[in-house]
CSV table of C-alpha atoms in Angstrom, one decimal:
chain,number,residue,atom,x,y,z
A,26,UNK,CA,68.5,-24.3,87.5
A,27,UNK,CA,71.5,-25.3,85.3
A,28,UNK,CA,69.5,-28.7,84.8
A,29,UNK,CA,66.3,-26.9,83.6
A,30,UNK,CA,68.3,-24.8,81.4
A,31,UNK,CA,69.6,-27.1,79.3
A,32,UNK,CA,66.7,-29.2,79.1
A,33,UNK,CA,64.8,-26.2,77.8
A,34,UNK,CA,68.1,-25.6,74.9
A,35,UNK,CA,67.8,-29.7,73.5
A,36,UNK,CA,64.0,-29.4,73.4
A,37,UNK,CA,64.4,-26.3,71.1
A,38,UNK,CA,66.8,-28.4,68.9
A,39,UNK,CA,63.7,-30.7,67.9
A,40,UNK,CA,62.0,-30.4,64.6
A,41,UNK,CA,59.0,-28.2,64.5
A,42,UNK,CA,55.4,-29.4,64.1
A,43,UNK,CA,54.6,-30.0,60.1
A,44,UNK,CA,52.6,-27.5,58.5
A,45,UNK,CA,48.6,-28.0,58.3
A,46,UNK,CA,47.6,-29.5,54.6
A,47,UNK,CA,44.8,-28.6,52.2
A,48,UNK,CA,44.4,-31.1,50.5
A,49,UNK,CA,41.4,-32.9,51.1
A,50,UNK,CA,43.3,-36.7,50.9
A,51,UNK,CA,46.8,-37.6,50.7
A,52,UNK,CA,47.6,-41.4,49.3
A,53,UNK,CA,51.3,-42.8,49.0
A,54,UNK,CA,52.2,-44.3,45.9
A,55,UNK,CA,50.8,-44.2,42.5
A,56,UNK,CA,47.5,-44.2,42.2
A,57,UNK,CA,45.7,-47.1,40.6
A,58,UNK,CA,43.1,-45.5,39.1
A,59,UNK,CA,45.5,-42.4,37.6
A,60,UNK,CA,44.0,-42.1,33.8
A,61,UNK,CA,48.1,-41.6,33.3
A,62,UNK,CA,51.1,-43.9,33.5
A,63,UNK,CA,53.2,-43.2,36.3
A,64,UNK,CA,56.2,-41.2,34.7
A,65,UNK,CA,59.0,-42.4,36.7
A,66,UNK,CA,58.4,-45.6,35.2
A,67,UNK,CA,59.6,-44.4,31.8
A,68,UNK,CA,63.1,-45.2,30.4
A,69,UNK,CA,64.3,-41.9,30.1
A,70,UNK,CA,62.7,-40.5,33.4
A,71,UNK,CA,64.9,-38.1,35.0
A,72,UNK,CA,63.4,-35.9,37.6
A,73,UNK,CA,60.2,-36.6,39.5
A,74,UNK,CA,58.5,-33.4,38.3
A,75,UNK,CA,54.8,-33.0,40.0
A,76,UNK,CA,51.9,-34.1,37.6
A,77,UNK,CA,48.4,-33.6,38.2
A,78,UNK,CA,44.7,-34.9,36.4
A,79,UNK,CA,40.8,-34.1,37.1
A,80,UNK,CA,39.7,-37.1,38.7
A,81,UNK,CA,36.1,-38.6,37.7
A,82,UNK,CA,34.7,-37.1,41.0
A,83,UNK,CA,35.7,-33.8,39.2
A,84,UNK,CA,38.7,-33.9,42.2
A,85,UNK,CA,42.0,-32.1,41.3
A,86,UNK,CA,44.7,-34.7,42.2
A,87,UNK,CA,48.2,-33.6,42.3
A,88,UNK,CA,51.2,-36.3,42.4
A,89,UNK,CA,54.8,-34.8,43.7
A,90,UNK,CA,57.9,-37.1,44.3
A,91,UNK,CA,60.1,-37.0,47.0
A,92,UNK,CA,61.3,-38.6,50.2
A,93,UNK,CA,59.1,-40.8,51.4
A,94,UNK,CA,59.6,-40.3,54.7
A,95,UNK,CA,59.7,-35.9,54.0
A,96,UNK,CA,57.0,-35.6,51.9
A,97,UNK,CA,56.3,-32.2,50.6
A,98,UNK,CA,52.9,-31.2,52.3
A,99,UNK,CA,50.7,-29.0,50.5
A,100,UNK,CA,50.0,-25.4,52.6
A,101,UNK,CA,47.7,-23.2,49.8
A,102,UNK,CA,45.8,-23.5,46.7
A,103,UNK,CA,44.6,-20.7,45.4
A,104,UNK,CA,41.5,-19.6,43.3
A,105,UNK,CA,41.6,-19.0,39.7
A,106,UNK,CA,43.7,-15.8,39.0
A,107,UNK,CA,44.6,-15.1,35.7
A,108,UNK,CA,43.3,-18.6,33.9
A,109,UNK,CA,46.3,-20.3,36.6
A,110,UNK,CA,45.7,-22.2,39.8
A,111,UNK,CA,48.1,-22.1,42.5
A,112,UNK,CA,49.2,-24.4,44.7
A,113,UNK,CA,52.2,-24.5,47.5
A,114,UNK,CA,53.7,-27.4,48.9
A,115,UNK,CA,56.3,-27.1,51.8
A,116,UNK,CA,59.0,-29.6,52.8
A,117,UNK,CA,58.4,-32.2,56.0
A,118,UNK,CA,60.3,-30.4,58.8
A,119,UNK,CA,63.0,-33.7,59.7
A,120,UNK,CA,66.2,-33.8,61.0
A,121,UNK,CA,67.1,-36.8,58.3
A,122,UNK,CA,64.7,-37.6,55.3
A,123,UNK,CA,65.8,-40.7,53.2
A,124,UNK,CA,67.2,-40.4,49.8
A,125,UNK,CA,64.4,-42.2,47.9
A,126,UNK,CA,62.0,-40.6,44.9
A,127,UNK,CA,58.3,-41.8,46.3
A,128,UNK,CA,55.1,-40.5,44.6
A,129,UNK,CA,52.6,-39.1,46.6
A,130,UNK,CA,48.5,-38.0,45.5
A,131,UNK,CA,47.1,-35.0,47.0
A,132,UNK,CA,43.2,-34.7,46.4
A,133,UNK,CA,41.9,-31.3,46.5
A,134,UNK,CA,38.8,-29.6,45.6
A,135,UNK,CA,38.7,-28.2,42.4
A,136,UNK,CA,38.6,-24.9,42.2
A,137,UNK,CA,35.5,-22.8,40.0
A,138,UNK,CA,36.7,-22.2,36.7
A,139,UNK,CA,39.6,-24.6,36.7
A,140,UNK,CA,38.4,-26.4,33.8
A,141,UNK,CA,39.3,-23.2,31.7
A,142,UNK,CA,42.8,-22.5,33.7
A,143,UNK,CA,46.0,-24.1,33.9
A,144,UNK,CA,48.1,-25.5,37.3
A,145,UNK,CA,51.3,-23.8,38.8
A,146,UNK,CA,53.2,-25.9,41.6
A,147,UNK,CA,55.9,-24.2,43.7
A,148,UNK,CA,58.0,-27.0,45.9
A,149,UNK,CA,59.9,-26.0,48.4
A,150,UNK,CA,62.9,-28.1,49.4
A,151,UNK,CA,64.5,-28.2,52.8
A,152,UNK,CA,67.1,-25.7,52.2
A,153,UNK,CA,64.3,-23.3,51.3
A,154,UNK,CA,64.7,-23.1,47.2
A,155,UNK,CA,61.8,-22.9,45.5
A,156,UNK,CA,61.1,-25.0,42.2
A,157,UNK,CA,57.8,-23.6,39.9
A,158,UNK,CA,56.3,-26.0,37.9
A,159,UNK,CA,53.8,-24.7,35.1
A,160,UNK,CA,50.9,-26.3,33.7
A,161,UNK,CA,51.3,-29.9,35.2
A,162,UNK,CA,47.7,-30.9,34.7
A,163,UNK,CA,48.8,-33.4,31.7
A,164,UNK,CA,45.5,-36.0,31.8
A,165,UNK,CA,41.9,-35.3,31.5
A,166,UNK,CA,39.1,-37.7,32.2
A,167,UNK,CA,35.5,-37.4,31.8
A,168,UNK,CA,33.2,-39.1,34.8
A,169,UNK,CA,32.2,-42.5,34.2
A,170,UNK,CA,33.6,-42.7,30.8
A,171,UNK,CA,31.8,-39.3,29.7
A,172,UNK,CA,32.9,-36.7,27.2
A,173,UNK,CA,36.0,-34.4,28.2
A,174,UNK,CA,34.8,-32.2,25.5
A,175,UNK,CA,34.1,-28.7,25.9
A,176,UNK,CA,31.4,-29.1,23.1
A,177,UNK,CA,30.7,-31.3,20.8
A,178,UNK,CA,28.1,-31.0,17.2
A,179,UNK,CA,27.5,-33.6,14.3
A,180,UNK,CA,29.2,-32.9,11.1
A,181,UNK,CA,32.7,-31.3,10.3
A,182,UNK,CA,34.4,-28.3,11.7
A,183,UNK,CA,33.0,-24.7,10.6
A,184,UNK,CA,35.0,-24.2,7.1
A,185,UNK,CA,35.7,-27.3,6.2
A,186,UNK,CA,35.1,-28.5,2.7
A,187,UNK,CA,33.1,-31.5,2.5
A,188,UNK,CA,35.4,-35.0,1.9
A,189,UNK,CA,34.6,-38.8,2.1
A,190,UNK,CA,34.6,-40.4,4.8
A,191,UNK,CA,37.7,-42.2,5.6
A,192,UNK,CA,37.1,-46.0,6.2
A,193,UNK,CA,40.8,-47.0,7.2
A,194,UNK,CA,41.2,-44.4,10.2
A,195,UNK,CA,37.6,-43.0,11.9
A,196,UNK,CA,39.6,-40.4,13.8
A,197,UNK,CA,40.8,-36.9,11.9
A,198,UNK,CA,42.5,-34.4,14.3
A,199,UNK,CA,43.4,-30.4,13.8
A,200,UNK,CA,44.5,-28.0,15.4
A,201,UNK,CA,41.5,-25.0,16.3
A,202,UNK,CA,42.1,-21.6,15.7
A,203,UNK,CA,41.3,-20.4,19.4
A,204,UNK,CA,44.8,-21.7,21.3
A,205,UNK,CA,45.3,-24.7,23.3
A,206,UNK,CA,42.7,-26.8,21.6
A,207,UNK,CA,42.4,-29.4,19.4
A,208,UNK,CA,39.3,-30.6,17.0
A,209,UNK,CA,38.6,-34.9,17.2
A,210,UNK,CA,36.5,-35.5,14.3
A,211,UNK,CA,35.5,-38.8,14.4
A,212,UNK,CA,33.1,-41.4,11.9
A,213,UNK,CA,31.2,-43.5,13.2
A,214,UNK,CA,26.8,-43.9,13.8
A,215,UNK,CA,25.4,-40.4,14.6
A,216,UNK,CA,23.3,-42.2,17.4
A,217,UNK,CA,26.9,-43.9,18.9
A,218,UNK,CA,29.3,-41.4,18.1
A,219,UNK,CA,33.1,-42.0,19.3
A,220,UNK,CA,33.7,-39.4,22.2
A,221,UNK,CA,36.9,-37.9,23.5
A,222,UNK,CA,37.0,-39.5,27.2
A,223,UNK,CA,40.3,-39.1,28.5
A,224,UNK,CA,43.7,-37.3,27.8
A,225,UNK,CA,47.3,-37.5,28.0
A,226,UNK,CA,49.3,-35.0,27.2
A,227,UNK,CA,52.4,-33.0,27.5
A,228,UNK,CA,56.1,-32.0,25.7
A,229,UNK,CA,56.5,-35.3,24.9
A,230,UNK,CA,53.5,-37.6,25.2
A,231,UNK,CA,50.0,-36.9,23.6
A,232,UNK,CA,47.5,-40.1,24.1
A,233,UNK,CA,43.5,-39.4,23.3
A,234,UNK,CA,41.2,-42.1,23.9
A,235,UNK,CA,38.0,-42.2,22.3
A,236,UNK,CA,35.2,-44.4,22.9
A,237,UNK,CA,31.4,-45.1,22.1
A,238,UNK,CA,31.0,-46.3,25.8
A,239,UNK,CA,28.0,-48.8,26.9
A,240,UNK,CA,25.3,-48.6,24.4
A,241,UNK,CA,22.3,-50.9,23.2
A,242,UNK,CA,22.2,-50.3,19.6
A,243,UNK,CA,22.9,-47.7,17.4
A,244,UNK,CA,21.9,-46.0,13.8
A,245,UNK,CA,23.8,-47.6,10.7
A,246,UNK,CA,24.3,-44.5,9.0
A,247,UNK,CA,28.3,-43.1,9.0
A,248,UNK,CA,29.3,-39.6,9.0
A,249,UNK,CA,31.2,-37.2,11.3
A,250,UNK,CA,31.0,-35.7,14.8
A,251,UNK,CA,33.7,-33.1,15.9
A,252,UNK,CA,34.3,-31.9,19.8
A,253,UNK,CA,36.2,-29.5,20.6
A,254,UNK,CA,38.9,-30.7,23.6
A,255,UNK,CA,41.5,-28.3,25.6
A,256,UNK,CA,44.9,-29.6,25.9
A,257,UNK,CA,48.1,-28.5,28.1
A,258,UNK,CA,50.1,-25.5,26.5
A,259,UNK,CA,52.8,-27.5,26.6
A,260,UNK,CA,51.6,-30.2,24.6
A,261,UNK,CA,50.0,-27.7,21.8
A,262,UNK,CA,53.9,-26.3,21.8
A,263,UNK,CA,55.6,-29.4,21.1
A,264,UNK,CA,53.0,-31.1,18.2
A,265,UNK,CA,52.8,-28.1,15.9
A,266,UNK,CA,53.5,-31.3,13.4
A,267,UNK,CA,53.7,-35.1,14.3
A,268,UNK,CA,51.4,-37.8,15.0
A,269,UNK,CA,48.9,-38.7,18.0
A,270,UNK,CA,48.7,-42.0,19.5
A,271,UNK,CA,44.6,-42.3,19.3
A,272,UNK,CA,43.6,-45.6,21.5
A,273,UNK,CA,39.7,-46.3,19.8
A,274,UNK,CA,36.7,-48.1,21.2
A,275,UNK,CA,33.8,-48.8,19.9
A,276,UNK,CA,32.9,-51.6,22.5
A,277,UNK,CA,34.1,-53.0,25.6
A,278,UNK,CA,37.1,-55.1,24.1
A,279,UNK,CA,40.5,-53.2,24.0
A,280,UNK,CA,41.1,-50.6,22.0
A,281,UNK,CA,42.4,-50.2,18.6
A,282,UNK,CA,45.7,-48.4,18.7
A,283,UNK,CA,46.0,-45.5,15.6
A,284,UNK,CA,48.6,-43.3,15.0
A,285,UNK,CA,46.9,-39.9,13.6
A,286,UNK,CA,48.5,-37.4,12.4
A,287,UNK,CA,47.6,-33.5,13.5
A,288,UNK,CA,46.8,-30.7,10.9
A,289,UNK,CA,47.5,-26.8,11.6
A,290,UNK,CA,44.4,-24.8,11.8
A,291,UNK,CA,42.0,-24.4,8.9
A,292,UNK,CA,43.1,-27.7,7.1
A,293,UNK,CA,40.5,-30.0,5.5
A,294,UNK,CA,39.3,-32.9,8.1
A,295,UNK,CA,40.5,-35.7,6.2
């Protein structure tokens, strides 16, 4: 009896069985195809703070660093509440983790609505503290190269004055009235227009990329087209004034880098 005892008290000692994820994939490491640079690989990278993007499939992938042999497992995402998505992760029960910072993807299905809503991660470590991160969707891209816009129309924004059209930079940016959005008026052929396809953004980084995509042929006139295109709250925070890093393509060869500055709401779009 004294045998069975104690072999029932060093079984209860072992780690209990990991939590169920929701998350449709998982994939360690960075993903190739992330429309985002992977942030630890900047100079001044600090923290491994989770990051997210829509996906072309219209997938919501969330990245979180940690252990890569505890990674944080995610246990709930929640519907849209209040313009925010929720989502949980909970720590790897282990009796030892090792001490390295390791990205890991997590695809979910997106929830309806969350293209008008923001992200909130909560991480919980192994001691049981709990770390909420806000707003952590900092890319955007459209599928197969398509328009992240929420709308787009020929000509300038509403109000603004007629100007001609600049030659040197086909990309004029302002901020919109309505919050967390930015107007890309762009120059170019009105059958070929230069699109908003993907999107960087957040305190400290704000990359647009627009492109014509894959076309045939297209008008030789030159005028405007404006789209309207959410960015994170963060991001609309931090570049009140500044300049945007715009990469441009009007065909398949790399793009044209541009540095563009960003006008308050209401300015002319020149």
């Amino acid at each position: 009896m004294t045998a069975v005892i104690a072999l029932l008290a060093g079984c209860s000692a072992l780690p209990s069985a990991p939590p169920q994820s929701v998350a449709l994939d998982t994939e360690p490491g960075w993903p190739a195809d992330a429309p985002i640079r992977d942030p630890l690989l900047s100079p001044d990278a600090s923290s491994g703070d989770p990051v997210g993007w829509i996906d072309e499939q219209g997938r919501l992938v969330i990245v979180t660093f940690g252990s890569s042999s505890c990674p944080p497992i995610a246990t709930s995402i929640g519907e849209v509440d209040g313009g925010v998505v929720p989502i949980r992760f909970e720590p790897t029960p282990a009796q030892a983790c090792t001490d390295d910072l390791a990205p890991l993807a997590h695809v979910f299905a997106s929830p309806e609505g969350l293209d008008r809503a923001t992200v909130t991660v909560t991480v919980v470590d192994g001691g049981g503290r709990e770390r909420v991160f806000r707003d952590v969707l900092a890319a955007s891209a459209g599928p197969d190269g398509s328009s992240i816009a929420e709308s787009t129309a020929p000509g300038l924004p509403e109000g603004s004055d007629p100007v001609e059209p600049p030659l040197d930079v086909p990309v004029v940016l302002q901020w919109s009235a309505e919050p967390d959005r930015v107007l890309v008026t762009t120059y170019g052929s009105s059958s070929c227009p230069l699109l908003p396809i993907a999107l960087e953004a957040d305190a400290s980084t704000f990359v647009l990329t627009v492109s014509t995509g894959r076309v045939e042929a297209c008008t030789a006139d030159y005028g405007p087209t404006t789209s309207v295109v959410m960015v994170p709250a963060a991001a609309y925070r931090a570049l009140d004034e500044g300049t945007v890093l715009v990469l441009s393509s009007a065909t398949d060869s790399p793009p044209q880098q541009l540095d563009v500055p960003i006008a308050p709401p209401g300015a002319a779009a020149r």
